[in-house]
Amino acid sequence: MARIGFIGLGNMGAPMARNLMRAGHELRVFDVFLDRTGRLVAEGATAAETPAGVTEGAEAIVTMLPAGREVRAVYGGQGGLIETAAPGTLLIDCSTIDVATAREVAALAHEGGLAMIDAPVSGGVGGAEAATLTFMVGGPEAEVERARPILAAMGKAVIRAGEAGAGQAAKICNNMILGVSMIAVCEAFALAEKLGLDHQALFDIASKSSGQCWSLTSYCPVPGPVPASPANRDYAPGFTAQMMLKDLDLAQEAARSSGAETELGRHAAELYRRFVECNGSGTDFSGIIRMIRGRA
Ligand code: NAD
C-alpha cells in the first residue's frame, strides 16, 4: 500500500481521502480549514501544516480543490508541490479546472521530473462516499496506468480521455450536459405542478421513458422519488450552484476559444448566474427549481 498526500478535504475530497484509507493507504492530509484536516486525522490520517508537508515520503499526491486559481497556488511557486515533491512523485489533480491551466501545470510538473495527470470526476458526493466515481483522465498512458489502482479505490471507472487536459475537456462537456438536463428536469416538474400531475407519477413514467437521465433518476430536484437527492434536505449541497456555474462558464470559455456553438450551454450558464446572484450560490444546483417555479 502507498503513502499518499491529499490536499482539499471539502465535500468531495474528504470522502475520497477516507476511501483511500479504507483501501489501506497511509494518508498525509492538508486543507486551509483546520477542522477539515482534524476530522480526517481522527480517522487515522496524519496532518500536514502546509501543502508541501504532504509530499514527505509520498509516492502520490491527490488534490481536490475548488478551481484553477487554487490549483495554481498549490502546485506552482515557492513551496508549491512541483518545487517540493521528490522526483518521480505522481501528482493527480481531481479538481475541475480549465483545460489551459491543467495543461500548463502538467507541463511544469513534467519539466520538474514529476508525473502528473488531470483526473476530474463525475458522480457527486454520493459517488465520492460510495467510491463509485467516474474518473476522466488526461496524461501519458504510463502515468495513467500508475494512477489506476489509486483511482480505483475511489471510483468505479477510470477512463483515459487523451493527453494532458483531456480529462478536463471531457469533464466540462459532461457537466454542460448535466447543467442543461437539470434545468430541463426542473422545468418538467414545474410544468407538471401547474398541470396537477403528481411528482411521483411523473418520476415513475419519465424514468422509464425517453426523458430518463441522471438529473431525474439519481438527483431528482423534487423531494420524494429519490430519497438521497438534495431536494430531500432543503437543497443542502451536494454540488453547489456556484460550482455548476463555474463548470458552465468553463464550457463557455472553451466554446469561445475553440469556435464551438453551444446555445443551450450558454442559456444554462445565464440561468445559473441569475440563481447564484439571487442567493442561490451555496445551494445545491438542483435548487434552481425554486427560481424556475418563481419565474412563472
Ligand atoms: P469544496 O469547496 O467543498 O472543497 C474544496 C476544499 O479545498 C475546501 O475544503 C477548501 O478549504 C480547500 N482549499 C481551497 N483552497 C485551498 C488551498 N489553497 N490549499 C488547501 N486546501 C484548499 O468543493 P468540492 O465540492 O469538494 O469540489 C472540489 C472540486 O471537485 C471542484 O473543482 C468541483 O468542481 C469538483 N466536483 C465537485 C462535485 C460535487 O458534487 N461537489 C462533483 C464533481 C466534481
mmCIF file of C-alpha atoms and ligand atoms in Angstrom:
data_model
loop_
_atom_site.group_PDB
_atom_site.id
_atom_site.type_symbol
_atom_site.label_atom_id
_atom_site.label_comp_id
_atom_site.label_asym_id
_atom_site.label_seq_id
_atom_site.Cartn_x
_atom_site.Cartn_y
_atom_site.Cartn_z
ATOM 1 C CA MET A 1 0.000 0.000 0.000
ATOM 2 C CA ALA A 2 1.166 3.518 -0.780
ATOM 3 C CA ARG A 3 1.832 6.626 1.218
ATOM 4 C CA ILE A 4 -0.387 9.283 -0.342
ATOM 5 C CA GLY A 5 -0.656 13.046 0.195
ATOM 6 C CA PHE A 6 -4.132 14.570 -0.090
ATOM 7 C CA ILE A 7 -4.953 18.298 -0.370
ATOM 8 C CA GLY A 8 -8.511 19.717 -0.325
ATOM 9 C CA LEU A 9 -10.818 17.976 2.145
ATOM 10 C CA GLY A 10 -14.169 19.503 1.167
ATOM 11 C CA ASN A 11 -17.458 17.900 0.150
ATOM 12 C CA MET A 12 -15.679 15.620 -2.329
ATOM 13 C CA GLY A 13 -12.106 15.425 -1.040
ATOM 14 C CA ALA A 14 -12.946 14.210 2.486
ATOM 15 C CA PRO A 15 -14.887 11.088 1.424
ATOM 16 C CA MET A 16 -12.338 10.370 -1.336
ATOM 17 C CA ALA A 17 -9.482 10.536 1.189
ATOM 18 C CA ARG A 18 -11.488 8.282 3.527
ATOM 19 C CA ASN A 19 -11.833 5.658 0.792
ATOM 20 C CA LEU A 20 -8.073 5.694 0.178
ATOM 21 C CA MET A 21 -7.561 4.979 3.888
ATOM 22 C CA ARG A 22 -10.174 2.196 3.764
ATOM 23 C CA ALA A 23 -8.187 0.656 0.901
ATOM 24 C CA GLY A 24 -5.177 0.514 3.242
ATOM 25 C CA HIS A 25 -3.206 3.553 2.042
ATOM 26 C CA GLU A 26 -1.365 5.762 4.521
ATOM 27 C CA LEU A 27 -2.561 9.359 4.194
ATOM 28 C CA ARG A 28 -0.979 12.735 4.958
ATOM 29 C CA VAL A 29 -3.602 15.456 4.525
ATOM 30 C CA PHE A 30 -3.895 19.245 4.264
ATOM 31 C CA ASP A 31 -6.722 21.772 3.954
ATOM 32 C CA VAL A 32 -6.753 25.510 4.667
ATOM 33 C CA PHE A 33 -9.565 24.770 7.157
ATOM 34 C CA LEU A 34 -8.001 23.046 10.181
ATOM 35 C CA ASP A 35 -11.256 21.394 11.289
ATOM 36 C CA ARG A 36 -11.439 19.571 7.939
ATOM 37 C CA THR A 37 -7.924 18.218 8.439
ATOM 38 C CA GLY A 38 -8.795 17.342 12.058
ATOM 39 C CA ARG A 39 -11.726 15.157 11.053
ATOM 40 C CA LEU A 40 -9.545 13.015 8.802
ATOM 41 C CA VAL A 41 -6.803 12.840 11.433
ATOM 42 C CA ALA A 42 -9.373 11.456 13.904
ATOM 43 C CA GLU A 43 -9.951 8.679 11.373
ATOM 44 C CA GLY A 44 -6.275 7.757 11.018
ATOM 45 C CA ALA A 45 -4.635 10.273 8.663
ATOM 46 C CA THR A 46 -1.579 12.387 9.532
ATOM 47 C CA ALA A 47 -1.909 16.184 9.365
ATOM 48 C CA ALA A 48 0.426 18.368 7.317
ATOM 49 C CA GLU A 49 0.766 22.040 8.192
ATOM 50 C CA THR A 50 1.425 23.237 4.640
ATOM 51 C CA PRO A 51 0.720 21.835 1.155
ATOM 52 C CA ALA A 52 4.425 20.946 0.940
ATOM 53 C CA GLY A 53 4.035 18.913 4.132
ATOM 54 C CA VAL A 54 2.030 16.226 2.325
ATOM 55 C CA THR A 55 4.948 15.482 -0.025
ATOM 56 C CA GLU A 56 7.054 13.894 2.737
ATOM 57 C CA GLY A 57 7.643 10.276 1.665
ATOM 58 C CA ALA A 58 4.623 10.394 -0.647
ATOM 59 C CA GLU A 59 4.509 8.177 -3.728
ATOM 60 C CA ALA A 60 1.472 10.054 -4.989
ATOM 61 C CA ILE A 61 -0.411 13.250 -4.169
ATOM 62 C CA VAL A 62 -4.105 13.790 -4.861
ATOM 63 C CA THR A 63 -5.644 17.293 -4.941
ATOM 64 C CA MET A 64 -9.366 18.120 -4.860
ATOM 65 C CA LEU A 65 -9.555 21.924 -4.970
ATOM 66 C CA PRO A 66 -12.266 24.408 -5.978
ATOM 67 C CA ALA A 67 -10.855 25.892 -9.216
ATOM 68 C CA GLY A 68 -7.814 26.677 -11.395
ATOM 69 C CA ARG A 69 -6.676 29.517 -9.132
ATOM 70 C CA GLU A 70 -6.258 27.201 -6.118
ATOM 71 C CA VAL A 71 -4.591 24.539 -8.283
ATOM 72 C CA ARG A 72 -2.024 27.083 -9.496
ATOM 73 C CA ALA A 73 -1.429 28.226 -5.908
ATOM 74 C CA VAL A 74 -0.960 24.711 -4.511
ATOM 75 C CA TYR A 75 1.184 23.334 -7.363
ATOM 76 C CA GLY A 76 3.142 26.399 -8.511
ATOM 77 C CA GLY A 77 5.570 28.871 -6.988
ATOM 78 C CA GLN A 78 7.745 28.720 -3.938
ATOM 79 C CA GLY A 79 6.798 25.915 -1.569
ATOM 80 C CA GLY A 80 4.344 24.510 -4.129
ATOM 81 C CA LEU A 81 4.036 20.798 -4.849
ATOM 82 C CA ILE A 82 6.105 20.994 -8.042
ATOM 83 C CA GLU A 83 9.007 22.533 -6.164
ATOM 84 C CA THR A 84 8.806 20.322 -3.099
ATOM 85 C CA ALA A 85 7.738 16.832 -4.268
ATOM 86 C CA ALA A 86 10.509 14.272 -4.723
ATOM 87 C CA PRO A 87 11.398 13.400 -8.352
ATOM 88 C CA GLY A 88 9.095 10.743 -9.760
ATOM 89 C CA THR A 89 6.192 11.551 -7.439
ATOM 90 C CA LEU A 90 2.837 11.069 -9.151
ATOM 91 C CA LEU A 91 0.595 14.154 -8.966
ATOM 92 C CA ILE A 92 -3.132 13.574 -9.517
ATOM 93 C CA ASP A 93 -5.376 16.629 -9.766
ATOM 94 C CA CYS A 94 -9.035 15.628 -9.422
ATOM 95 C CA SER A 95 -10.374 19.227 -9.281
ATOM 96 C CA THR A 96 -12.500 20.531 -12.144
ATOM 97 C CA ILE A 97 -10.498 23.354 -13.759
ATOM 98 C CA ASP A 98 -9.905 24.972 -17.156
ATOM 99 C CA VAL A 99 -8.050 22.976 -19.777
ATOM 100 C CA ALA A 100 -5.326 25.622 -20.230
ATOM 101 C CA THR A 101 -4.358 25.617 -16.519
ATOM 102 C CA ALA A 102 -4.397 21.803 -16.446
ATOM 103 C CA ARG A 103 -2.005 21.662 -19.423
ATOM 104 C CA GLU A 104 0.248 24.386 -18.039
ATOM 105 C CA VAL A 105 0.587 22.830 -14.574
ATOM 106 C CA ALA A 106 1.174 19.343 -16.047
ATOM 107 C CA ALA A 107 3.908 20.741 -18.316
ATOM 108 C CA LEU A 108 5.614 22.407 -15.342
ATOM 109 C CA ALA A 109 5.398 19.185 -13.339
ATOM 110 C CA HIS A 110 6.901 17.126 -16.171
ATOM 111 C CA GLU A 111 9.697 19.693 -16.602
ATOM 112 C CA GLY A 112 10.388 19.260 -12.896
ATOM 113 C CA GLY A 113 10.774 15.467 -13.253
ATOM 114 C CA LEU A 114 7.377 14.606 -11.798
ATOM 115 C CA ALA A 115 4.493 12.597 -13.223
ATOM 116 C CA MET A 116 1.162 14.394 -13.465
ATOM 117 C CA ILE A 117 -2.340 13.632 -14.697
ATOM 118 C CA ASP A 118 -5.647 15.519 -14.621
ATOM 119 C CA ALA A 119 -8.411 13.264 -13.287
ATOM 120 C CA PRO A 120 -11.658 15.181 -12.699
ATOM 121 C CA VAL A 121 -14.625 13.183 -11.505
ATOM 122 C CA SER A 122 -18.310 12.653 -12.062
ATOM 123 C CA GLY A 123 -20.705 11.117 -9.528
ATOM 124 C CA GLY A 124 -21.151 13.811 -6.873
ATOM 125 C CA VAL A 125 -20.761 13.488 -3.117
ATOM 126 C CA GLY A 126 -22.768 10.236 -3.143
ATOM 127 C CA GLY A 127 -20.299 8.751 -5.614
ATOM 128 C CA ALA A 128 -17.349 10.041 -3.571
ATOM 129 C CA GLU A 129 -18.760 8.415 -0.413
ATOM 130 C CA ALA A 130 -19.588 5.105 -2.091
ATOM 131 C CA ALA A 131 -16.304 5.003 -4.059
ATOM 132 C CA THR A 132 -18.266 4.862 -7.309
ATOM 133 C CA LEU A 133 -16.875 7.967 -9.028
ATOM 134 C CA THR A 134 -16.031 8.058 -12.723
ATOM 135 C CA PHE A 135 -12.542 9.468 -13.367
ATOM 136 C CA MET A 136 -11.912 11.192 -16.726
ATOM 137 C CA VAL A 137 -8.186 11.177 -17.115
ATOM 138 C CA GLY A 138 -5.709 13.147 -19.196
ATOM 139 C CA GLY A 139 -1.996 12.385 -19.327
ATOM 140 C CA PRO A 140 0.645 9.988 -20.649
ATOM 141 C CA GLU A 141 -0.571 6.390 -20.730
ATOM 142 C CA ALA A 142 2.120 5.084 -18.357
ATOM 143 C CA GLU A 143 1.230 7.721 -15.734
ATOM 144 C CA VAL A 144 -2.471 6.965 -16.043
ATOM 145 C CA GLU A 145 -1.723 3.258 -15.504
ATOM 146 C CA ARG A 146 0.366 4.138 -12.444
ATOM 147 C CA ALA A 147 -2.569 6.100 -11.042
ATOM 148 C CA ARG A 148 -5.203 3.494 -11.889
ATOM 149 C CA PRO A 149 -5.065 1.447 -8.631
ATOM 150 C CA ILE A 150 -5.231 4.655 -6.552
ATOM 151 C CA LEU A 151 -8.193 5.994 -8.536
ATOM 152 C CA ALA A 152 -9.882 2.567 -8.449
ATOM 153 C CA ALA A 153 -10.027 2.801 -4.643
ATOM 154 C CA MET A 154 -12.211 5.910 -5.038
ATOM 155 C CA GLY A 155 -14.267 5.089 -8.123
ATOM 156 C CA LYS A 156 -15.897 2.528 -10.348
ATOM 157 C CA ALA A 157 -14.500 3.716 -13.692
ATOM 158 C CA VAL A 158 -11.172 5.168 -14.789
ATOM 159 C CA ILE A 159 -11.284 6.289 -18.411
ATOM 160 C CA ARG A 160 -8.309 7.803 -20.217
ATOM 161 C CA ALA A 161 -9.518 10.637 -22.458
ATOM 162 C CA GLY A 162 -6.161 11.555 -24.032
ATOM 163 C CA GLU A 163 -3.087 13.644 -23.198
ATOM 164 C CA ALA A 164 -2.817 16.369 -20.505
ATOM 165 C CA GLY A 165 -6.027 18.423 -20.224
ATOM 166 C CA ALA A 166 -8.205 15.842 -21.988
ATOM 167 C CA GLY A 167 -9.787 14.781 -18.692
ATOM 168 C CA GLN A 168 -10.833 18.393 -18.066
ATOM 169 C CA ALA A 169 -12.172 18.715 -21.619
ATOM 170 C CA ALA A 170 -14.334 15.608 -21.056
ATOM 171 C CA LYS A 171 -15.489 16.917 -17.691
ATOM 172 C CA ILE A 172 -16.731 20.307 -18.943
ATOM 173 C CA CYS A 173 -18.551 18.662 -21.863
ATOM 174 C CA ASN A 174 -20.176 16.224 -19.408
ATOM 175 C CA ASN A 175 -21.163 18.994 -16.997
ATOM 176 C CA MET A 176 -22.637 21.112 -19.755
ATOM 177 C CA ILE A 177 -24.958 18.140 -20.426
ATOM 178 C CA LEU A 178 -25.688 17.981 -16.672
ATOM 179 C CA GLY A 179 -26.489 21.715 -16.307
ATOM 180 C CA VAL A 180 -28.792 21.699 -19.320
ATOM 181 C CA SER A 181 -30.504 18.435 -18.312
ATOM 182 C CA MET A 182 -31.070 19.594 -14.717
ATOM 183 C CA ILE A 183 -32.834 22.721 -15.980
ATOM 184 C CA ALA A 184 -34.933 20.586 -18.351
ATOM 185 C CA VAL A 185 -35.947 18.241 -15.497
ATOM 186 C CA CYS A 186 -36.777 21.216 -13.215
ATOM 187 C CA GLU A 187 -38.912 22.808 -15.941
ATOM 188 C CA ALA A 188 -40.728 19.490 -16.447
ATOM 189 C CA PHE A 189 -41.579 19.236 -12.712
ATOM 190 C CA ALA A 190 -42.654 22.912 -12.630
ATOM 191 C CA LEU A 191 -44.936 22.270 -15.609
ATOM 192 C CA ALA A 192 -46.270 19.050 -14.027
ATOM 193 C CA GLU A 193 -47.179 21.014 -10.876
ATOM 194 C CA LYS A 194 -49.166 23.515 -12.968
ATOM 195 C CA LEU A 195 -50.916 20.625 -14.724
ATOM 196 C CA GLY A 196 -51.802 18.902 -11.436
ATOM 197 C CA LEU A 197 -49.557 15.927 -12.214
ATOM 198 C CA ASP A 198 -48.115 14.195 -9.148
ATOM 199 C CA HIS A 199 -44.288 14.303 -8.710
ATOM 200 C CA GLN A 200 -44.058 10.551 -8.179
ATOM 201 C CA ALA A 201 -46.220 9.835 -11.221
ATOM 202 C CA LEU A 202 -44.001 11.982 -13.470
ATOM 203 C CA PHE A 203 -40.914 10.334 -11.977
ATOM 204 C CA ASP A 204 -42.240 6.773 -12.419
ATOM 205 C CA ILE A 205 -43.152 7.434 -16.046
ATOM 206 C CA ALA A 206 -40.237 9.630 -17.211
ATOM 207 C CA SER A 207 -37.644 7.404 -15.507
ATOM 208 C CA LYS A 208 -38.889 4.511 -17.678
ATOM 209 C CA SER A 209 -39.381 6.620 -20.798
ATOM 210 C CA SER A 210 -37.252 8.719 -23.118
ATOM 211 C CA GLY A 211 -36.957 11.558 -20.568
ATOM 212 C CA GLN A 212 -34.763 9.331 -18.385
ATOM 213 C CA CYS A 213 -31.477 10.958 -17.354
ATOM 214 C CA TRP A 214 -29.158 11.221 -14.322
ATOM 215 C CA SER A 215 -30.660 14.574 -13.236
ATOM 216 C CA LEU A 216 -34.010 12.788 -12.912
ATOM 217 C CA THR A 217 -33.158 9.314 -11.618
ATOM 218 C CA SER A 218 -30.127 9.973 -9.379
ATOM 219 C CA TYR A 219 -30.560 13.621 -8.434
ATOM 220 C CA CYS A 220 -34.295 14.293 -8.671
ATOM 221 C CA PRO A 221 -34.902 18.034 -7.941
ATOM 222 C CA VAL A 222 -38.165 17.440 -6.001
ATOM 223 C CA PRO A 223 -38.352 15.617 -2.631
ATOM 224 C CA GLY A 224 -39.686 12.063 -2.555
ATOM 225 C CA PRO A 225 -38.819 9.983 -5.606
ATOM 226 C CA VAL A 226 -35.037 9.703 -4.931
ATOM 227 C CA PRO A 227 -34.580 9.763 -1.130
ATOM 228 C CA ALA A 228 -30.837 10.542 -1.302
ATOM 229 C CA SER A 229 -31.197 13.599 -3.548
ATOM 230 C CA PRO A 230 -30.509 17.089 -2.047
ATOM 231 C CA ALA A 231 -34.171 18.074 -2.606
ATOM 232 C CA ASN A 232 -34.961 15.919 0.462
ATOM 233 C CA ARG A 233 -32.715 18.025 2.708
ATOM 234 C CA ASP A 234 -33.723 21.513 1.633
ATOM 235 C CA TYR A 235 -31.142 21.524 -1.180
ATOM 236 C CA ALA A 236 -28.092 21.331 1.097
ATOM 237 C CA PRO A 237 -25.154 20.503 -1.240
ATOM 238 C CA GLY A 238 -24.123 18.147 -2.845
ATOM 239 C CA PHE A 239 -22.823 20.120 -5.720
ATOM 240 C CA THR A 240 -23.366 23.835 -5.245
ATOM 241 C CA ALA A 241 -24.944 26.117 -7.839
ATOM 242 C CA GLN A 242 -21.710 28.135 -7.662
ATOM 243 C CA MET A 243 -19.719 25.055 -8.767
ATOM 244 C CA MET A 244 -22.183 24.342 -11.575
ATOM 245 C CA LEU A 245 -21.872 27.940 -12.770
ATOM 246 C CA LYS A 246 -18.105 27.578 -12.659
ATOM 247 C CA ASP A 247 -18.269 24.491 -14.901
ATOM 248 C CA LEU A 248 -20.764 26.084 -17.316
ATOM 249 C CA ASP A 249 -18.505 29.150 -17.568
ATOM 250 C CA LEU A 250 -15.527 26.875 -18.249
ATOM 251 C CA ALA A 251 -17.544 25.232 -21.038
ATOM 252 C CA GLN A 252 -18.451 28.646 -22.497
ATOM 253 C CA GLU A 253 -14.837 29.809 -22.310
ATOM 254 C CA ALA A 254 -13.770 26.611 -24.118
ATOM 255 C CA ALA A 255 -16.565 27.013 -26.703
ATOM 256 C CA ARG A 256 -15.476 30.587 -27.439
ATOM 257 C CA SER A 257 -11.815 29.746 -27.776
ATOM 258 C CA SER A 258 -12.471 26.691 -29.967
ATOM 259 C CA GLY A 259 -15.258 28.211 -32.081
ATOM 260 C CA ALA A 260 -17.964 25.728 -30.983
ATOM 261 C CA GLU A 261 -21.639 26.770 -30.897
ATOM 262 C CA THR A 262 -23.293 25.766 -27.596
ATOM 263 C CA GLU A 263 -26.541 27.704 -27.391
ATOM 264 C CA LEU A 264 -28.246 25.693 -24.633
ATOM 265 C CA GLY A 265 -25.000 25.626 -22.667
ATOM 266 C CA ARG A 266 -24.910 29.423 -22.871
ATOM 267 C CA HIS A 267 -28.531 29.703 -21.759
ATOM 268 C CA ALA A 268 -27.924 27.306 -18.857
ATOM 269 C CA ALA A 269 -24.954 29.440 -17.736
ATOM 270 C CA GLU A 270 -27.168 32.564 -17.794
ATOM 271 C CA LEU A 271 -29.867 30.862 -15.686
ATOM 272 C CA TYR A 272 -27.329 29.566 -13.137
ATOM 273 C CA ARG A 273 -25.692 33.012 -12.947
ATOM 274 C CA ARG A 274 -29.070 34.552 -12.132
ATOM 275 C CA PHE A 275 -29.705 31.853 -9.492
ATOM 276 C CA VAL A 276 -26.272 32.404 -7.910
ATOM 277 C CA GLU A 277 -26.813 36.188 -7.864
ATOM 278 C CA CYS A 278 -30.197 35.673 -6.140
ATOM 279 C CA ASN A 279 -28.686 33.948 -3.062
ATOM 280 C CA GLY A 280 -28.536 30.501 -4.691
ATOM 281 C CA SER A 281 -24.761 30.259 -4.615
ATOM 282 C CA GLY A 282 -24.333 27.833 -1.678
ATOM 283 C CA THR A 283 -27.494 25.884 -2.513
ATOM 284 C CA ASP A 284 -27.317 22.569 -4.339
ATOM 285 C CA PHE A 285 -27.552 23.114 -8.098
ATOM 286 C CA SER A 286 -30.859 21.196 -8.228
ATOM 287 C CA GLY A 287 -32.331 24.019 -6.068
ATOM 288 C CA ILE A 288 -32.637 26.071 -9.263
ATOM 289 C CA ILE A 289 -36.150 24.585 -9.451
ATOM 290 C CA ARG A 290 -37.183 27.236 -6.892
ATOM 291 C CA MET A 291 -36.144 30.028 -9.246
ATOM 292 C CA ILE A 292 -37.775 28.279 -12.200
ATOM 293 C CA ARG A 293 -41.076 27.988 -10.290
ATOM 294 C CA GLY A 294 -40.741 31.594 -9.106
ATOM 295 C CA ARG A 295 -40.394 32.957 -12.628
ATOM 296 C CA ALA A 296 -43.818 31.577 -13.629
HETATM 297 P P1 NAD B 1 -15.332 22.211 -1.573
HETATM 298 O O1 NAD B 1 -15.324 23.680 -1.643
HETATM 299 O O2 NAD B 1 -16.283 21.509 -0.675
HETATM 300 O O3 NAD B 1 -13.850 21.669 -1.235
HETATM 301 C C1 NAD B 1 -12.678 22.292 -1.641
HETATM 302 C C2 NAD B 1 -11.709 22.227 -0.470
HETATM 303 O O4 NAD B 1 -10.464 22.799 -0.884
HETATM 304 C C3 NAD B 1 -12.177 23.024 0.732
HETATM 305 O O5 NAD B 1 -12.136 22.206 1.885
HETATM 306 C C4 NAD B 1 -11.184 24.183 0.822
HETATM 307 O O6 NAD B 1 -10.938 24.610 2.137
HETATM 308 C C5 NAD B 1 -9.961 23.543 0.203
HETATM 309 N N1 NAD B 1 -8.996 24.528 -0.301
HETATM 310 C C6 NAD B 1 -9.236 25.661 -1.023
HETATM 311 N N2 NAD B 1 -8.078 26.281 -1.302
HETATM 312 C C7 NAD B 1 -7.090 25.534 -0.752
HETATM 313 C C8 NAD B 1 -5.683 25.655 -0.687
HETATM 314 N N3 NAD B 1 -5.047 26.674 -1.265
HETATM 315 N N4 NAD B 1 -4.992 24.699 -0.033
HETATM 316 C C9 NAD B 1 -5.636 23.650 0.539
HETATM 317 N N5 NAD B 1 -6.962 23.480 0.536
HETATM 318 C C10 NAD B 1 -7.678 24.408 -0.109
HETATM 319 O O7 NAD B 1 -15.532 21.710 -3.080
HETATM 320 P P2 NAD B 1 -15.976 20.252 -3.565
HETATM 321 O O8 NAD B 1 -17.448 20.220 -3.745
HETATM 322 O O9 NAD B 1 -15.284 19.220 -2.724
HETATM 323 O O10 NAD B 1 -15.366 20.274 -5.042
HETATM 324 C C11 NAD B 1 -13.965 20.149 -5.274
HETATM 325 C C12 NAD B 1 -13.742 20.039 -6.779
HETATM 326 O O11 NAD B 1 -14.464 18.921 -7.285
HETATM 327 C C13 NAD B 1 -14.245 21.256 -7.566
HETATM 328 O O12 NAD B 1 -13.328 21.538 -8.583
HETATM 329 C C14 NAD B 1 -15.581 20.797 -8.124
HETATM 330 O O13 NAD B 1 -15.927 21.457 -9.320
HETATM 331 C C15 NAD B 1 -15.319 19.313 -8.335
HETATM 332 N N6 NAD B 1 -16.506 18.449 -8.272
HETATM 333 C C16 NAD B 1 -17.411 18.583 -7.261
HETATM 334 C C17 NAD B 1 -18.529 17.736 -7.238
HETATM 335 C C18 NAD B 1 -19.562 17.850 -6.140
HETATM 336 O O14 NAD B 1 -20.630 17.200 -6.271
HETATM 337 N N7 NAD B 1 -19.319 18.602 -5.068
HETATM 338 C C19 NAD B 1 -18.694 16.768 -8.226
HETATM 339 C C20 NAD B 1 -17.729 16.642 -9.216
HETATM 340 C C21 NAD B 1 -16.621 17.488 -9.231
#
